[in-house]
Short mmCIF file of C-alpha atoms and ligand atoms in Angstrom, two decimals:
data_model
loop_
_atom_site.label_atom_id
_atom_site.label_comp_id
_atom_site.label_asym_id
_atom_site.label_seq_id
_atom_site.Cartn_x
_atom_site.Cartn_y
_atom_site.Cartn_z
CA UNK J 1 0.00 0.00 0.00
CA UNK J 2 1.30 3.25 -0.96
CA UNK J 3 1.79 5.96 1.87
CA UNK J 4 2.37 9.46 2.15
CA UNK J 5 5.40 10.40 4.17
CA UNK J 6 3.30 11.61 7.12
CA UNK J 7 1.92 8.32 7.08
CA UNK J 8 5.20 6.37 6.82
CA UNK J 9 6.10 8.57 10.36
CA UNK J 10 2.85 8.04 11.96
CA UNK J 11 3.64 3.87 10.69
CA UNK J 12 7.06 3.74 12.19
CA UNK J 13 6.46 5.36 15.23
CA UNK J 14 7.26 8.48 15.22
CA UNK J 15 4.92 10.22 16.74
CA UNK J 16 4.56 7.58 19.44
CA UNK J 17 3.75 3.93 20.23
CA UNK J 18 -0.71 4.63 20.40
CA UNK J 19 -0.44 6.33 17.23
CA UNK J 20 1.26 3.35 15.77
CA UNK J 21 -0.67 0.92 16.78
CA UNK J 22 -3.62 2.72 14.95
CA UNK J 23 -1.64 2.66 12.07
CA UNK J 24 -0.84 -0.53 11.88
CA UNK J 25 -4.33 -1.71 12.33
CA UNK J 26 -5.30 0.64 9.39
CA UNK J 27 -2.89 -0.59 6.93
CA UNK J 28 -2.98 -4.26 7.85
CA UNK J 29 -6.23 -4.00 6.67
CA UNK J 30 -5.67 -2.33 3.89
CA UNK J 31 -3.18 -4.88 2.84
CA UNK J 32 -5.59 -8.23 3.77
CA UNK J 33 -8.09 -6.28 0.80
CA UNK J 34 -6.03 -4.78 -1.42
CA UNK J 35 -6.41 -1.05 -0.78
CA UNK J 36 -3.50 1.03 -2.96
CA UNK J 37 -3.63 4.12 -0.19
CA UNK J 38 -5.46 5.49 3.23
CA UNK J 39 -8.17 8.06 1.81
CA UNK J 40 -9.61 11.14 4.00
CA UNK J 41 -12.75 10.40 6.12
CA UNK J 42 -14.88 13.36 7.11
CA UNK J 43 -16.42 11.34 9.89
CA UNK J 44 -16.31 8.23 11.96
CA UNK J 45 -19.26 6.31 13.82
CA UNK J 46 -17.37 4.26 16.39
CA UNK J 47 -19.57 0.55 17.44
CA UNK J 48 -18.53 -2.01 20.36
CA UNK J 49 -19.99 0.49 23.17
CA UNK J 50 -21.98 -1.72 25.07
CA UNK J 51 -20.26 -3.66 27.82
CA UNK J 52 -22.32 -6.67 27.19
CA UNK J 53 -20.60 -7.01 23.66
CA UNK J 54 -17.06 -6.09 24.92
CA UNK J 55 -16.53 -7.24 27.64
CA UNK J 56 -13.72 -6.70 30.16
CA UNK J 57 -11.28 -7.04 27.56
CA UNK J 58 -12.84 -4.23 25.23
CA UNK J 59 -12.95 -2.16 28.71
CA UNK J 60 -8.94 -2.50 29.32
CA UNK J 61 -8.39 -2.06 25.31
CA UNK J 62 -10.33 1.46 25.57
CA UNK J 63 -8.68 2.53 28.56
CA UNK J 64 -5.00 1.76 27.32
CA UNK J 65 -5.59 4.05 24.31
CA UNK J 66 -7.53 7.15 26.17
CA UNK J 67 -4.71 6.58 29.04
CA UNK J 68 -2.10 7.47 25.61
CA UNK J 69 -4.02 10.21 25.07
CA UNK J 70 -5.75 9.48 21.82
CA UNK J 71 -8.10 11.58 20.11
CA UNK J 72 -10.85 11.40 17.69
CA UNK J 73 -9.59 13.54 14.91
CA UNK J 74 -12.32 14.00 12.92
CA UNK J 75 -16.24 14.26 14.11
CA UNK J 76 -17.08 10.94 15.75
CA UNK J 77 -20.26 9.50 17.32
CA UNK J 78 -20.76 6.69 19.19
CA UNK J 79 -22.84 3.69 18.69
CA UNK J 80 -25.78 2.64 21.55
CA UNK J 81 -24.30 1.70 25.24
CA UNK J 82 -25.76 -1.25 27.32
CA UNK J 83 -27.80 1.49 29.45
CA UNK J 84 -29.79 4.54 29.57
CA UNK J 85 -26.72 6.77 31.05
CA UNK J 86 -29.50 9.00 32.61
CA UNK J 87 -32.14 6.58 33.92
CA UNK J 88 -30.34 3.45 34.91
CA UNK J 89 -30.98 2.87 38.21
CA UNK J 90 -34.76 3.33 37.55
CA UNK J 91 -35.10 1.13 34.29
CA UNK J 92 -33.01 -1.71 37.01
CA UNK J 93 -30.01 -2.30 35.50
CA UNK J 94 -27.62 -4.56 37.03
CA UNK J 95 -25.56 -2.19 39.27
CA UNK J 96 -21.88 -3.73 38.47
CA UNK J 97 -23.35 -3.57 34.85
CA UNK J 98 -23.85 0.30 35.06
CA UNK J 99 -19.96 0.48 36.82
CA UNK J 100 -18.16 -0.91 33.85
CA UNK J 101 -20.66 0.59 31.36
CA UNK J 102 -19.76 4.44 33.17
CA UNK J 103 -15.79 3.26 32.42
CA UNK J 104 -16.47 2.47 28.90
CA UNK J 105 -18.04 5.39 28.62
CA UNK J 106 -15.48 7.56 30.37
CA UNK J 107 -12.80 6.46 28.09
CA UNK J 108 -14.88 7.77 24.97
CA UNK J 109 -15.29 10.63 26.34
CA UNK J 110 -11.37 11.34 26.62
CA UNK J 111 -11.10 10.54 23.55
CA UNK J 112 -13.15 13.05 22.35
CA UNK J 113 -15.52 11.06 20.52
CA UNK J 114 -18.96 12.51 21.15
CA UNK J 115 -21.37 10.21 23.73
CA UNK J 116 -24.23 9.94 21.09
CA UNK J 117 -24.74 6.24 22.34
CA UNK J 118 -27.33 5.76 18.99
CA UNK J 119 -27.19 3.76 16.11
CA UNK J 120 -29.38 6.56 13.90
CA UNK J 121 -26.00 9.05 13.89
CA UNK J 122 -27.91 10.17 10.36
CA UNK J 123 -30.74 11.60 12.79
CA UNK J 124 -28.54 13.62 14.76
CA UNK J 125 -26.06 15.75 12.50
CA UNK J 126 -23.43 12.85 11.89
CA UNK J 127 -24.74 13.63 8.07
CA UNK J 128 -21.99 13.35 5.26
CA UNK J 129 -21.97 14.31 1.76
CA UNK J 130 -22.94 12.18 -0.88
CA UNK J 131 -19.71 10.33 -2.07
CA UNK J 132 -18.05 11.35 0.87
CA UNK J 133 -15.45 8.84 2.61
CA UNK J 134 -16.20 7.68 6.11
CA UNK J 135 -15.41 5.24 8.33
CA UNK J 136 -18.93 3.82 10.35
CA UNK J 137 -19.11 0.84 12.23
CA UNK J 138 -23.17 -1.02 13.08
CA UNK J 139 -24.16 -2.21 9.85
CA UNK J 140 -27.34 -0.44 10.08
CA UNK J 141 -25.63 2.89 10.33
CA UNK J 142 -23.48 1.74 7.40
CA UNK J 143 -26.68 0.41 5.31
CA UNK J 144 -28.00 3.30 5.40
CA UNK J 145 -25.27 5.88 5.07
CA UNK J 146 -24.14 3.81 1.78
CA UNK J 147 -27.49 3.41 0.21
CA UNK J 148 -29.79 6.59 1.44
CA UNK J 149 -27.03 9.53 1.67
CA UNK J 150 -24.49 7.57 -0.78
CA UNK J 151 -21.22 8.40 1.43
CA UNK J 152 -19.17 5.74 0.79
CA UNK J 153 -17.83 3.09 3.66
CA UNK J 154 -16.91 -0.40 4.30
CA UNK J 155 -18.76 -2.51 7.46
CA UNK J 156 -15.95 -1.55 9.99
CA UNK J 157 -15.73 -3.08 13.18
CA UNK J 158 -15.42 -1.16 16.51
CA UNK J 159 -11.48 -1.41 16.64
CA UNK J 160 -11.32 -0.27 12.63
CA UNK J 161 -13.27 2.74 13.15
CA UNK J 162 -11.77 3.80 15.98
CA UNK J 163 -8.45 3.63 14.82
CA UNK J 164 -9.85 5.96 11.03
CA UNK J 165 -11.57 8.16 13.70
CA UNK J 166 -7.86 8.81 15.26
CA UNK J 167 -5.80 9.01 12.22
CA UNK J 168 -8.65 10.41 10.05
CA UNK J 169 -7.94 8.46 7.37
CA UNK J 170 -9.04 4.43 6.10
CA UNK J 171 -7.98 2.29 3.69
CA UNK J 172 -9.56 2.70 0.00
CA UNK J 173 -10.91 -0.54 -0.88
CA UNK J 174 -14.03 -2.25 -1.10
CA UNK J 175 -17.68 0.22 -0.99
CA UNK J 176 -15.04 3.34 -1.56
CA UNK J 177 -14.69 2.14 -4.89
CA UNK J 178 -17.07 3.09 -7.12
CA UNK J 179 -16.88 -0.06 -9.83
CA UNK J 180 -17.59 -2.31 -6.27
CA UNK J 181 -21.15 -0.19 -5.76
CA UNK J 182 -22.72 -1.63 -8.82
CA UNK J 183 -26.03 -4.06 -7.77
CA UNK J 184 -25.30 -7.80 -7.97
CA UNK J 185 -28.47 -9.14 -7.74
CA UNK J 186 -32.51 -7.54 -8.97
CA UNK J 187 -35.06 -8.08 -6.37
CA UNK J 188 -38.70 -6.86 -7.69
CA UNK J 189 -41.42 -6.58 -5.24
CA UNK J 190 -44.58 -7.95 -7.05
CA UNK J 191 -47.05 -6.34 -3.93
CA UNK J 192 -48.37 -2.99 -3.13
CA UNK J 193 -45.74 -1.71 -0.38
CA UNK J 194 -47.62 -1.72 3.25
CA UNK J 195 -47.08 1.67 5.80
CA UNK J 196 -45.29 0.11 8.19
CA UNK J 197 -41.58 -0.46 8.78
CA UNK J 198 -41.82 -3.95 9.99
CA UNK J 199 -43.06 -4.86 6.35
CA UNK J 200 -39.90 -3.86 5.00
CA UNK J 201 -37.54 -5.81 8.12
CA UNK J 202 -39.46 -8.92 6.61
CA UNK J 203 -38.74 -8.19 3.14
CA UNK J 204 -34.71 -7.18 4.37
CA UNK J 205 -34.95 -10.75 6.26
CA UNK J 206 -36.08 -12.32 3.00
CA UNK J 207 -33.80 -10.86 0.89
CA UNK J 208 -30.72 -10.39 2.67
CA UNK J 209 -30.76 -13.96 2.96
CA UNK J 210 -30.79 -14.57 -0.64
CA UNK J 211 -28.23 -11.99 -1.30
CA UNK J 212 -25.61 -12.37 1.26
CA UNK J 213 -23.04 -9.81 1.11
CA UNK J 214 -23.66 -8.86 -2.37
CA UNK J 215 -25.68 -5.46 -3.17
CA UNK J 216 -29.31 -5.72 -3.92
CA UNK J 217 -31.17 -3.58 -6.44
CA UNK J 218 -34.74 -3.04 -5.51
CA UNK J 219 -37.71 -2.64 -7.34
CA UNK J 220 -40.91 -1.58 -5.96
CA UNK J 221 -44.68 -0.83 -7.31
CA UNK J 222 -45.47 2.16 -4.97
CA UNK J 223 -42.40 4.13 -4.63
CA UNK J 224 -44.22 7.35 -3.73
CA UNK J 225 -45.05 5.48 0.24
CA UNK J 226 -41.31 5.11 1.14
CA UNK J 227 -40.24 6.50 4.02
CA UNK J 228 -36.41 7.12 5.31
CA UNK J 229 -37.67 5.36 8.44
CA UNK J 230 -38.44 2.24 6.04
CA UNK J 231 -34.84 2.44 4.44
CA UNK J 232 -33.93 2.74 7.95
CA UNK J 233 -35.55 -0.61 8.69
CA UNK J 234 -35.02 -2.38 5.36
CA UNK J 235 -31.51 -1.78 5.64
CA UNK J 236 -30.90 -2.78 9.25
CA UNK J 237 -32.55 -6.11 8.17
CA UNK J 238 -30.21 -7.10 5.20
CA UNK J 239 -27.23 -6.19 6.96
CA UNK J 240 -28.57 -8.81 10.03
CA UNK J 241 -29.45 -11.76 7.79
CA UNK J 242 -27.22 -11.09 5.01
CA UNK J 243 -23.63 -8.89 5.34
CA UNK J 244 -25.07 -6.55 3.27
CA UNK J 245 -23.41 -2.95 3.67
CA UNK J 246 -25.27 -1.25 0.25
CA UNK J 247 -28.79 -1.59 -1.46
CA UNK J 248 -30.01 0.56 -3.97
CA UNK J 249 -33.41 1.51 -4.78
CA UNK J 250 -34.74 2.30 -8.14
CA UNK J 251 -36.23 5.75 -8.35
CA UNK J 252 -35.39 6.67 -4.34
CA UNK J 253 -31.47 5.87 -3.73
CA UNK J 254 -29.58 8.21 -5.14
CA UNK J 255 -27.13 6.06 -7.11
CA UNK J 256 -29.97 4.15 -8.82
CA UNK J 257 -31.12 8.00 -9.39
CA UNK J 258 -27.93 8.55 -11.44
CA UNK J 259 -28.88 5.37 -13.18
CA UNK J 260 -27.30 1.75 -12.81
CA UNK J 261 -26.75 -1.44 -15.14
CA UNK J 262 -29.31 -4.08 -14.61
CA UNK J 263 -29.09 -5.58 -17.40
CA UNK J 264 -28.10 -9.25 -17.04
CA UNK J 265 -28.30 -9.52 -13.38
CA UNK J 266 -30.31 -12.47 -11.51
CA UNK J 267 -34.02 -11.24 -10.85
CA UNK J 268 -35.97 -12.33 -8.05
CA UNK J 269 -39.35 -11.52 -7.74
CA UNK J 270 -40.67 -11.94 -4.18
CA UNK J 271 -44.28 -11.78 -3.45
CA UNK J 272 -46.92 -12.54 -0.92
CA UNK J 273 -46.20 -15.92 -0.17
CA UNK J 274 -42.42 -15.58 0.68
CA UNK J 275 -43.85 -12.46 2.88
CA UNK J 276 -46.58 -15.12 4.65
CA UNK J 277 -44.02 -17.58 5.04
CA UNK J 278 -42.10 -15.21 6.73
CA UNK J 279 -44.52 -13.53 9.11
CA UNK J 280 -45.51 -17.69 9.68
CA UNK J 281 -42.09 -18.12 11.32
CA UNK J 282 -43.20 -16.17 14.33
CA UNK J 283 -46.48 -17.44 15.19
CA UNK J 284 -46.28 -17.93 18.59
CA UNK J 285 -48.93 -18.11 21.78
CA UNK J 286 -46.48 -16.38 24.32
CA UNK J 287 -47.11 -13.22 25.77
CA UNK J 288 -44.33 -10.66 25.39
CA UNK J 289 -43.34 -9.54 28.33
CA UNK J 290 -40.96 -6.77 27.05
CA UNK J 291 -42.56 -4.78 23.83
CA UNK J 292 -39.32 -3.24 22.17
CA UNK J 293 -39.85 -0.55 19.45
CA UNK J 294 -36.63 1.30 18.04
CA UNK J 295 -34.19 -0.92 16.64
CA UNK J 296 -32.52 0.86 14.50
CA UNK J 297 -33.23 3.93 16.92
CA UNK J 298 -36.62 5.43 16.79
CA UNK J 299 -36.97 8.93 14.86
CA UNK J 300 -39.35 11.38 16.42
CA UNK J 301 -42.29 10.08 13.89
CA UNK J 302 -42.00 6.78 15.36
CA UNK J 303 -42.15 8.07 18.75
CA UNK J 304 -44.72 10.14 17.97
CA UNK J 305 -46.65 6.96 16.42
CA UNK J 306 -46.34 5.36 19.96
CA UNK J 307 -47.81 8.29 21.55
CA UNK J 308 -50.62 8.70 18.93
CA UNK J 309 -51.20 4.83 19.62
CA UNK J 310 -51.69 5.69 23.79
CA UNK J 311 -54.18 8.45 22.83
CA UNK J 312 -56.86 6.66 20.56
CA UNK J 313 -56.49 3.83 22.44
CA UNK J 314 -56.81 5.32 25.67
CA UNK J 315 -53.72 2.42 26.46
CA UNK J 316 -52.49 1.39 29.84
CA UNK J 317 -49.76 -0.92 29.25
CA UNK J 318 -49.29 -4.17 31.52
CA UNK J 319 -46.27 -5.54 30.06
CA UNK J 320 -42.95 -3.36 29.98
CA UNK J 321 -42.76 -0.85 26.65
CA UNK J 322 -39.46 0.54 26.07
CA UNK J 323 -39.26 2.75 23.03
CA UNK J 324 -35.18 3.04 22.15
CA UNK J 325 -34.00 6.32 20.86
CA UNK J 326 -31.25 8.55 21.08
CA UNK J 327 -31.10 11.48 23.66
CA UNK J 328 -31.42 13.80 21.07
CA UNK J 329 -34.54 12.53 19.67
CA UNK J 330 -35.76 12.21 23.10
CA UNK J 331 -35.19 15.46 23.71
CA UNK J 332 -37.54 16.59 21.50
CA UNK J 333 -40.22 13.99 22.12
CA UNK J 334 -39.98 15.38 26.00
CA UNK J 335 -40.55 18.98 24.29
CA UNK J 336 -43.53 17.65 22.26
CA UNK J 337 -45.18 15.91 25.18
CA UNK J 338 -44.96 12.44 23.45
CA UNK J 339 -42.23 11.10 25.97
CA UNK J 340 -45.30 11.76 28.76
CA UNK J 341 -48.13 10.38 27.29
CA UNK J 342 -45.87 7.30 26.88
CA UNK J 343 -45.26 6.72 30.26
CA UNK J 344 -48.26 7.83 32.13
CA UNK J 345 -49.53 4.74 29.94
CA UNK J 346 -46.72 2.96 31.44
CA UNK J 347 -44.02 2.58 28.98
CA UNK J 348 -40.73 4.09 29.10
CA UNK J 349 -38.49 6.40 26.33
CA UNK J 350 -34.96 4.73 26.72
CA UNK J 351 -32.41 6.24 25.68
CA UNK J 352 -28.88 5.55 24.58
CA UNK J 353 -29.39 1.72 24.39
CA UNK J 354 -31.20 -0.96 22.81
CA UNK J 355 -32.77 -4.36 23.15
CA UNK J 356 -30.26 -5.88 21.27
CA UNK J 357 -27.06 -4.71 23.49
CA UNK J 358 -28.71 -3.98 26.96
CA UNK J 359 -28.44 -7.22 29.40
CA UNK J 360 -32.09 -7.94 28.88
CA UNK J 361 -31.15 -11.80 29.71
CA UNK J 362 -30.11 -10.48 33.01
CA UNK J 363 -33.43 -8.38 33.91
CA UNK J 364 -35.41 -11.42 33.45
CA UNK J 365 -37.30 -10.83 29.91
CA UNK J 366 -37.61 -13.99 27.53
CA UNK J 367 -40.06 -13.17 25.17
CA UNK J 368 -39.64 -9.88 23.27
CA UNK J 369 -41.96 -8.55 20.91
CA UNK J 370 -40.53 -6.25 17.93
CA UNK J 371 -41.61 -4.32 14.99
CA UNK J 372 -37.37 -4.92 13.72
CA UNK J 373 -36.66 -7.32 11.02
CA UNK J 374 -33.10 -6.92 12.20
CA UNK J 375 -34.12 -7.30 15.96
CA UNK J 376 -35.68 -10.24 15.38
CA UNK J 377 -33.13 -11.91 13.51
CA UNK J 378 -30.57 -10.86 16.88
CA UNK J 379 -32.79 -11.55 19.67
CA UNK J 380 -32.90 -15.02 19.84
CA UNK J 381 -28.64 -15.47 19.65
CA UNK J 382 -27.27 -11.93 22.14
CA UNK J 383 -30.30 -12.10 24.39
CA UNK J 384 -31.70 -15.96 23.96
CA UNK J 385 -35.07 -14.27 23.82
CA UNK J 386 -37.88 -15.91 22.27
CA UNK J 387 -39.83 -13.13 19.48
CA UNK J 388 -43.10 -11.85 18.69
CA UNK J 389 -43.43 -9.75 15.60
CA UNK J 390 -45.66 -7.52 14.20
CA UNK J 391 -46.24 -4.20 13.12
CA UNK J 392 -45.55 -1.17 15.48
CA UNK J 393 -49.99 -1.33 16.71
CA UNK J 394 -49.90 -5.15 16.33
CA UNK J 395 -47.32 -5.65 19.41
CA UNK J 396 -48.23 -2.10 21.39
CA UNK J 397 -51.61 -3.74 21.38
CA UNK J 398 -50.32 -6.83 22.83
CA UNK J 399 -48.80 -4.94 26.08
CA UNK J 400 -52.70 -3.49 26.37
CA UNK J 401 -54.43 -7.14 26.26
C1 PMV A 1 -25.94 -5.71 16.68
C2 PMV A 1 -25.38 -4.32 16.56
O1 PMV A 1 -26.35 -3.47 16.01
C3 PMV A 1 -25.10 -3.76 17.92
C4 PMV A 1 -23.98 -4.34 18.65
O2 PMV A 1 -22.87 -3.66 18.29
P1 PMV A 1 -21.73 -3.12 19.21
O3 PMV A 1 -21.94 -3.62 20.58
O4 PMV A 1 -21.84 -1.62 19.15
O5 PMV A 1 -20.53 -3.64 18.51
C5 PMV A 1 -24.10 -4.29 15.74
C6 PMV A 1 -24.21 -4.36 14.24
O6 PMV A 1 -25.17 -4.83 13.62
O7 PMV A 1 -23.25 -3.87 13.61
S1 SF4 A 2 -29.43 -3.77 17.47
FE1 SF4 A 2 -30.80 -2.31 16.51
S2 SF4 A 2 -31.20 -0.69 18.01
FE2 SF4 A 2 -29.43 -1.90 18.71
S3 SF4 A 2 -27.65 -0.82 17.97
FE3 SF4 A 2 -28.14 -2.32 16.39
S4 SF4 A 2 -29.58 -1.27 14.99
FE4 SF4 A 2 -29.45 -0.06 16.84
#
C-alpha cells in the first residue's frame, strides 16, 4: 500500500507507540483487501460500546488508548451503550453492569468522541456528503449511510473505526470504490408496499438472505409510500441476515437516481407468499413480556406513532414498553409531550441503548416482541429471547391485552 510520508512517520512510530498501533491496524487491513492508499474520512461512527458485547477485555483495550491520550480527529459518534446513562438505576439495570458501562463510557469521552450512544448518527447531524469517505461501524448505520445519503464506507468493526476516527484516514478498498457499488443481484417486489416499517424488516430478512453480502437492487410498485424510516428498517434487516453494507433503490437511492446497469443480473421476484411464510415463522402463543420498538433507533415520527397509539387507544400498558431512541430525539419527544403520554400509559423512552445490546437476559425478559426485522433476527442469539413480531400497533396492542 502506498503511503504518504506523514503516514510512513505516523507507521514507524514516530509520533509515538498509540499512534502506531492505529496505524498498523489501518494498513494491515488495507493490505488483507487490497487497498492502494489510506483516503480522507470526514467522519467516523465508532460501534462495540456496550459492555455486554465487549466485555472486560474491550474495557482495558479502551482505557489503554484514552490513558495514551488518543483523540478522535475528525467528528465521531458513538454507537448505543448497554444502558440509559441517565435513567439506569430506575429502568433496574444490574448495578456492576452500570460500573463498567460508566468506564467504557469515560474512556470515549477522553477521547473526544462525542457520547451519542445511537445507532441513527444520520438523525442527529453525523450527516456526510454524498460520495463522501467515512469510516462507520453497526451495519445499520453503514446500510443506510451507503445506500440513502451515498457516502461511501466499508462494514468496519469497533477497533477499525476507531483507529480511522484517530488518524482520520481508512484504507480505499471495497464500498469506496465506485466499480464495487454496482447491484449484484434484482429483487422486484410484485405487492403494493404496506405503511409500516416492519413490512420492510421482513422483506430485508427475506432478501438479505438470498443476497448475502452482495448489493441488492430493488424494485418496488409504490415508490411514492417510502419513508427514510423504512430504508432505515429495510436496511438494518439485510445487513442482520445477510452482510449486506449497500442496497439501492430504483427511483429513491440516489445512485440508482444517477442510473445503474441491470441488465443481465439475476431477478428475483418476491411476493406474498415468501412475505406469509415469513410472518408464519413467528407465530407464537407467548405473551411478550418486554414490547421493544426502536431498533434501529426510533426517529421522532416513530415516537410520535407510539404516543398517537396511547391516545386513541386510551392504552395502559401491563407488560414493559421501552421505546429506544437517542437522547437527542428524546429530547424533543420530551418537548412535544410524546415522551409523557408514553409513560403515564406505562411505557418508558430509553435512551442511549437498545434491546439488542442492553443485558435484557439479566433483567429477566424472555419473550420480546418487535416491529425490527433486524431485531428479530438478533434476539434469539445476544439475548436468547424468544420473538413476537408484528407491526408497530400489532405488538403495542399486545402490552394493552
Ligand atoms: C448488533 C449491533 O447493532 C449492535 C452491537 O454492536 P456493538 O456492541 O456496538 O458492537 C451491531 C451491528 O449490527 O453492527
Ligand atoms: S441492534 Fe438495533 S437498536 Fe441496537 S444498535 Fe443495532 S440497529 Fe441499533
Amino acid at each position: 500500500m502506498h503511503l504518504t510520508r506523514e503516514e510512513e512517520k505516523l507507521y514507524a512510530g514516530e509520533y509515538g507507540e498509540a499512534l502506531e498501533t492505529c496505524m498498523n491496524l489501518l494498513v494491515s487491513l488495507g493490505d488483507i483487501y487490497g487497498a492502494e492508499k489510506l483516503v480522507d474520512i470526514s467522519s467516523a461512527q465508532v460501534s462495540g460500546v456496550s459492555y455486554k458485547t465487549i466485555g472486560e477485555k474491550g474495557l482495558e483495550f479502551l482505557k489503554d488508548l484514552a490513558d495514551q491520550g488518543l483523540k478522535a480527529s475528525v467528528p465521531t459518534t458513538l454507537n448505543p451503550a448497554g444502558m440509559d446513562l441517565i435513567r439506569y438505576d430506575e429502568l433496574k439495570f444490574p448495578k456492576d453492569f452500570a460500573k463498567k458501562q460508566l468506564e467504557i463510557i469515560d474512556c470515549f469521552k477522553r477521547m473526544e468522541v462525542e457520547i451519542s450512544c445511537t445507532c441513527t448518527p444520520y438523525l442527529t447531524g453525523n450527516v456526510p456528503m454524498f460520495g463522501s469517505h467515512v469510516a462507520w461501524a453497526e451495519s445499520s448505520a453503514v446500510a443506510y449511510v451507503n445506500s440513502v445519503i451515498g457516502a461511501r464506507t466499508n462494514r468496519e468493526g469497533g477497533p477499525s473505526a476507531l483507529a480511522a476516527a484517530i488518524i482520520g484516514k481508512t484504507p480505499c478498498y471495497g464500498y469506496h470504490l465506485s466499480e464495487n457499488r454496482l447491484p449484484t443481484q434484482v429483487f422486484e417486489v410484485d405487492m403494493e408496499l404496506e405503511d409500516a416499517s416492519s413490512f420492510y424488516g421482513i422483506l430485508g430478512r427475506i432478501t438479505g438472505r438470498i443476497v448475502k453480502n452482495g448489493i441488492p437492487y430493488f424494485k418496488f410498485k409504490n415508490c411514492e409510500s417510502v419513508k427514510n424510516d423504512y430504508l432505515k428498517a429495510l436496511g438494518a434487516a439485510l445487513a442482520a441476515s445477510g452482510g449486506v453494507a449497500l442496497y439501492h433503490v430504483e427511483g429513491i437511492t440516489p445512485e440508482a437516481k444517477k442510473g445503474l446497469e441491470i441488465n443481465g443480473l439475476e431477478k428475483v421476484v418476491i411476493g406474498k407468499d415468501d412475505f406469509e411464510k415469513e410472518y408464519d415463522s413467528f407465530k407464537t402463543s407467548e405473551k411478550p413480556d418486554l414490547i421493544c420498538i426502536g431498533c434501529p433507533h426510533c426517529s421522532l415520527d416513530e415516537i410520535k406513532e407510539v404516543a398517537e397509539f396511547v391516545k386513541s387507544e386510551n392504552a395502559k400498558f401491563n407488560a414493559d414498553v421501552w421505546v429506544c431512541t437517542s437522547i437527542h430525539m428524546k429530547s424533543i419527544a420530551d418537548r412535544m409531550g410524546y415522551t409523557k403520554i408514553i409513560e403515564d400509559a406505562g411505557g418508558k423512552v430509553v435512551g442511549d441503548t437498545c434491546m439488542v445490546v442492553a443485558p435484557i437476559e439479566d433483567m429477566g425478559y424472555k419473550n420480546v416482541a418487535t416491529n425490527s426485522g433486524k431485531a428479530a433476527t438478533y434476539l434469539p442469539g445476544f439475548c436468547k429471547s424468544n420473538v413476537i413480531y408484528g407491526t408497530t400497533y400489532e405488538i403495542l396492542k399486545k402490552a394493552t391485552e
